[in-house]
Short mmCIF file of C-alpha atoms and ligand atoms in Angstrom, two decimals:
data_model
loop_
_atom_site.label_atom_id
_atom_site.label_comp_id
_atom_site.label_asym_id
_atom_site.label_seq_id
_atom_site.Cartn_x
_atom_site.Cartn_y
_atom_site.Cartn_z
CA UNK G 1 -5.60 -42.65 -52.69
CA UNK G 2 -8.14 -45.06 -51.41
CA UNK G 3 -6.73 -47.97 -53.36
CA UNK G 4 -3.45 -47.98 -51.51
CA UNK G 5 -0.35 -46.19 -52.62
CA UNK G 6 1.17 -48.74 -54.94
CA UNK G 7 0.18 -50.82 -57.91
CA UNK G 8 1.69 -53.65 -59.90
CA UNK G 9 5.42 -54.01 -60.18
CA UNK G 10 7.63 -53.03 -63.04
CA UNK G 11 10.92 -53.82 -64.69
CA UNK G 12 13.22 -51.05 -63.63
CA UNK G 13 14.93 -48.92 -66.23
CA UNK G 14 17.80 -48.24 -63.84
CA UNK G 15 18.74 -51.63 -62.40
CA UNK G 16 16.99 -53.88 -64.91
CA UNK G 17 15.33 -55.89 -62.14
CA UNK G 18 11.68 -56.37 -61.31
CA UNK G 19 10.41 -54.17 -58.47
CA UNK G 20 7.25 -55.66 -56.94
CA UNK G 21 5.52 -52.32 -56.45
CA UNK G 22 5.24 -49.19 -58.52
CA UNK G 23 4.74 -46.15 -56.26
CA UNK G 24 2.02 -43.80 -57.46
CA UNK G 25 3.15 -41.09 -55.06
CA UNK G 26 6.22 -39.74 -53.36
CA UNK G 27 6.12 -37.47 -50.35
CA UNK G 28 8.44 -35.18 -48.45
CA UNK G 29 8.13 -34.79 -44.67
CA UNK G 30 9.15 -31.16 -44.32
CA UNK G 31 9.30 -28.00 -46.45
CA UNK G 32 12.63 -27.00 -47.93
CA UNK G 33 13.13 -23.94 -45.66
CA UNK G 34 13.07 -26.33 -42.70
CA UNK G 35 15.78 -28.50 -44.23
CA UNK G 36 18.19 -25.58 -44.46
CA UNK G 37 17.91 -24.78 -40.72
CA UNK G 38 20.92 -26.18 -38.86
CA UNK G 39 19.87 -29.45 -37.23
CA UNK G 40 20.62 -28.24 -33.69
CA UNK G 41 18.33 -25.20 -34.15
CA UNK G 42 15.39 -27.00 -35.69
CA UNK G 43 13.55 -27.97 -32.52
CA UNK G 44 13.52 -24.47 -31.07
CA UNK G 45 12.63 -22.70 -34.28
CA UNK G 46 9.73 -24.61 -35.67
CA UNK G 47 6.31 -26.02 -35.05
CA UNK G 48 5.99 -29.15 -37.15
CA UNK G 49 3.27 -31.72 -37.71
CA UNK G 50 2.62 -34.01 -40.66
CA UNK G 51 0.49 -31.23 -42.18
CA UNK G 52 1.84 -27.85 -41.11
CA UNK G 53 5.23 -26.32 -40.45
CA UNK G 54 5.78 -22.85 -38.97
CA UNK G 55 9.31 -21.52 -38.81
CA UNK G 56 10.30 -18.76 -36.39
CA UNK G 57 6.62 -17.92 -35.98
CA UNK G 58 6.59 -16.13 -39.32
CA UNK G 59 7.01 -18.61 -42.18
CA UNK G 60 3.91 -20.66 -42.74
CA UNK G 61 3.80 -23.90 -44.70
CA UNK G 62 1.24 -26.58 -45.33
CA UNK G 63 1.51 -29.92 -46.98
CA UNK G 64 -0.57 -30.76 -50.02
CA UNK G 65 -0.90 -33.11 -52.96
CA UNK G 66 0.35 -32.06 -56.34
CA UNK G 67 -1.56 -34.45 -58.52
CA UNK G 68 -0.56 -35.34 -62.07
CA UNK G 69 -3.17 -37.02 -64.24
CA UNK G 70 -2.01 -40.37 -65.61
CA UNK G 71 -3.55 -40.79 -69.03
CA UNK G 72 -3.31 -44.59 -69.14
CA UNK G 73 -3.29 -45.20 -65.38
CA UNK G 74 -5.85 -46.12 -62.73
CA UNK G 75 -5.53 -42.83 -60.84
CA UNK G 76 -3.40 -39.70 -60.64
CA UNK G 77 0.23 -39.74 -59.63
CA UNK G 78 0.86 -37.50 -56.62
CA UNK G 79 3.77 -35.57 -55.19
CA UNK G 80 3.34 -34.95 -51.46
CA UNK G 81 4.83 -31.47 -51.27
CA UNK G 82 4.77 -28.27 -49.21
CA UNK G 83 3.73 -24.76 -50.03
CA UNK G 84 4.15 -21.51 -48.14
CA UNK G 85 1.12 -19.38 -47.37
CA UNK G 86 0.78 -15.81 -46.18
CA UNK G 87 0.06 -15.49 -42.48
CA UNK G 88 -3.49 -14.41 -43.29
CA UNK G 89 -4.12 -17.40 -45.57
CA UNK G 90 -2.52 -19.78 -43.11
CA UNK G 91 -4.74 -18.59 -40.27
CA UNK G 92 -7.81 -18.99 -42.44
CA UNK G 93 -6.79 -22.51 -43.40
CA UNK G 94 -6.28 -23.43 -39.74
CA UNK G 95 -9.65 -21.95 -38.83
CA UNK G 96 -11.28 -24.02 -41.56
CA UNK G 97 -9.35 -27.19 -40.69
CA UNK G 98 -12.27 -29.02 -39.13
CA UNK G 99 -14.97 -27.24 -41.06
CA UNK G 100 -17.22 -29.48 -43.09
CA UNK G 101 -17.49 -27.78 -46.44
CA UNK G 102 -14.08 -26.14 -46.48
CA UNK G 103 -13.65 -27.34 -50.06
CA UNK G 104 -16.09 -24.64 -51.18
CA UNK G 105 -13.63 -21.89 -50.15
CA UNK G 106 -11.75 -20.11 -52.94
CA UNK G 107 -8.13 -21.27 -53.42
CA UNK G 108 -5.20 -19.66 -51.63
CA UNK G 109 -1.98 -18.45 -53.19
CA UNK G 110 1.15 -20.36 -52.20
CA UNK G 111 4.78 -20.77 -53.26
CA UNK G 112 5.95 -24.32 -53.82
CA UNK G 113 8.47 -25.02 -51.05
CA UNK G 114 9.73 -28.44 -52.03
CA UNK G 115 12.69 -29.09 -54.27
CA UNK G 116 11.59 -32.05 -56.30
CA UNK G 117 14.24 -34.25 -57.79
CA UNK G 118 14.09 -34.63 -61.58
CA UNK G 119 12.94 -31.03 -61.99
CA UNK G 120 14.83 -27.78 -61.75
CA UNK G 121 13.73 -24.68 -59.90
CA UNK G 122 10.60 -26.02 -58.28
CA UNK G 123 11.21 -23.51 -55.48
CA UNK G 124 10.07 -20.63 -57.67
CA UNK G 125 6.71 -21.97 -58.73
CA UNK G 126 3.44 -20.27 -57.84
CA UNK G 127 0.51 -22.40 -56.86
CA UNK G 128 -3.14 -22.32 -55.99
CA UNK G 129 -4.04 -24.28 -52.89
CA UNK G 130 -7.49 -25.87 -53.00
CA UNK G 131 -8.89 -27.17 -49.75
CA UNK G 132 -10.57 -30.54 -50.05
CA UNK G 133 -13.10 -32.40 -47.93
CA UNK G 134 -12.19 -33.51 -44.44
CA UNK G 135 -9.26 -35.94 -44.19
CA UNK G 136 -7.90 -35.06 -47.63
CA UNK G 137 -4.84 -32.90 -47.95
CA UNK G 138 -5.15 -29.74 -50.05
CA UNK G 139 -4.81 -30.08 -53.79
CA UNK G 140 -1.94 -28.03 -55.18
CA UNK G 141 -2.45 -26.57 -58.64
CA UNK G 142 0.56 -25.01 -60.35
CA UNK G 143 0.26 -21.82 -62.31
CA UNK G 144 0.03 -22.71 -65.99
CA UNK G 145 3.61 -21.91 -66.95
CA UNK G 146 6.05 -23.70 -69.24
CA UNK G 147 7.86 -25.35 -66.34
CA UNK G 148 8.04 -29.11 -67.07
CA UNK G 149 6.14 -29.95 -63.89
CA UNK G 150 3.36 -27.51 -64.76
CA UNK G 151 3.16 -28.96 -68.26
CA UNK G 152 2.89 -32.47 -66.81
CA UNK G 153 0.12 -31.39 -64.45
CA UNK G 154 -1.72 -29.72 -67.29
CA UNK G 155 -1.32 -32.41 -69.95
CA UNK G 156 -0.96 -35.53 -67.84
CA UNK G 157 1.70 -38.23 -68.02
CA UNK G 158 1.78 -41.88 -68.97
CA UNK G 159 2.46 -44.97 -66.87
CA UNK G 160 5.79 -45.18 -68.70
CA UNK G 161 6.71 -41.83 -67.16
CA UNK G 162 5.57 -43.04 -63.71
CA UNK G 163 7.90 -46.02 -64.09
CA UNK G 164 10.68 -43.69 -65.19
CA UNK G 165 10.19 -41.47 -62.11
CA UNK G 166 10.21 -44.50 -59.81
CA UNK G 167 13.30 -45.98 -61.44
CA UNK G 168 15.15 -42.71 -60.98
CA UNK G 169 14.07 -42.00 -57.41
CA UNK G 170 14.39 -45.49 -56.02
CA UNK G 171 18.07 -45.58 -56.97
CA UNK G 172 19.30 -42.13 -56.11
CA UNK G 173 19.47 -42.70 -52.40
CA UNK G 174 16.81 -40.05 -51.95
CA UNK G 175 13.86 -42.36 -51.64
CA UNK G 176 14.36 -44.32 -48.44
CA UNK G 177 11.71 -46.81 -49.36
CA UNK G 178 8.71 -46.65 -51.64
CA UNK G 179 6.70 -43.45 -51.46
CA UNK G 180 9.03 -41.53 -49.25
CA UNK G 181 11.64 -38.98 -50.23
CA UNK G 182 14.33 -38.40 -47.65
ZN1 LIG Z 201 15.66 -50.72 -59.95
#
């Protein structure tokens, strides 16, 4: 996402007004299992950074980019989401964190751990987690199922769909500003 997160504005299908920027990605700050921990217990039960989240020392999550090709767009659309890894995989990923060439490692298995709006049951999707070169978050590839999100990742979407996603999210009270899902 070297070109900045947003591109030209769009006339919104929800409010009918012109929004000056069209987000090409939306991200979530924490994995879903973190969000279900009572607020007062969160601090003591987790280790959390912008890239990793460990709960109770035994649930391991990393953040990645679930990219969706945009057929008529300048670059892919991306969901900034979280996946869970086995302890073994997680330790390997941490060991490789600063390793130049980590992108040559085979992918890791992970469960999608983000409940994306607009899609049902994203908490039951299997993924492959591909490490990418330094400073790039892992690329999350869904298993090729018939889930609508997997179909979109496989076949790509159009800019019209990107505008539709933005129009829905920006008005549901779940995006507290462009690019960020509360
Ligand atoms: Zn609008």
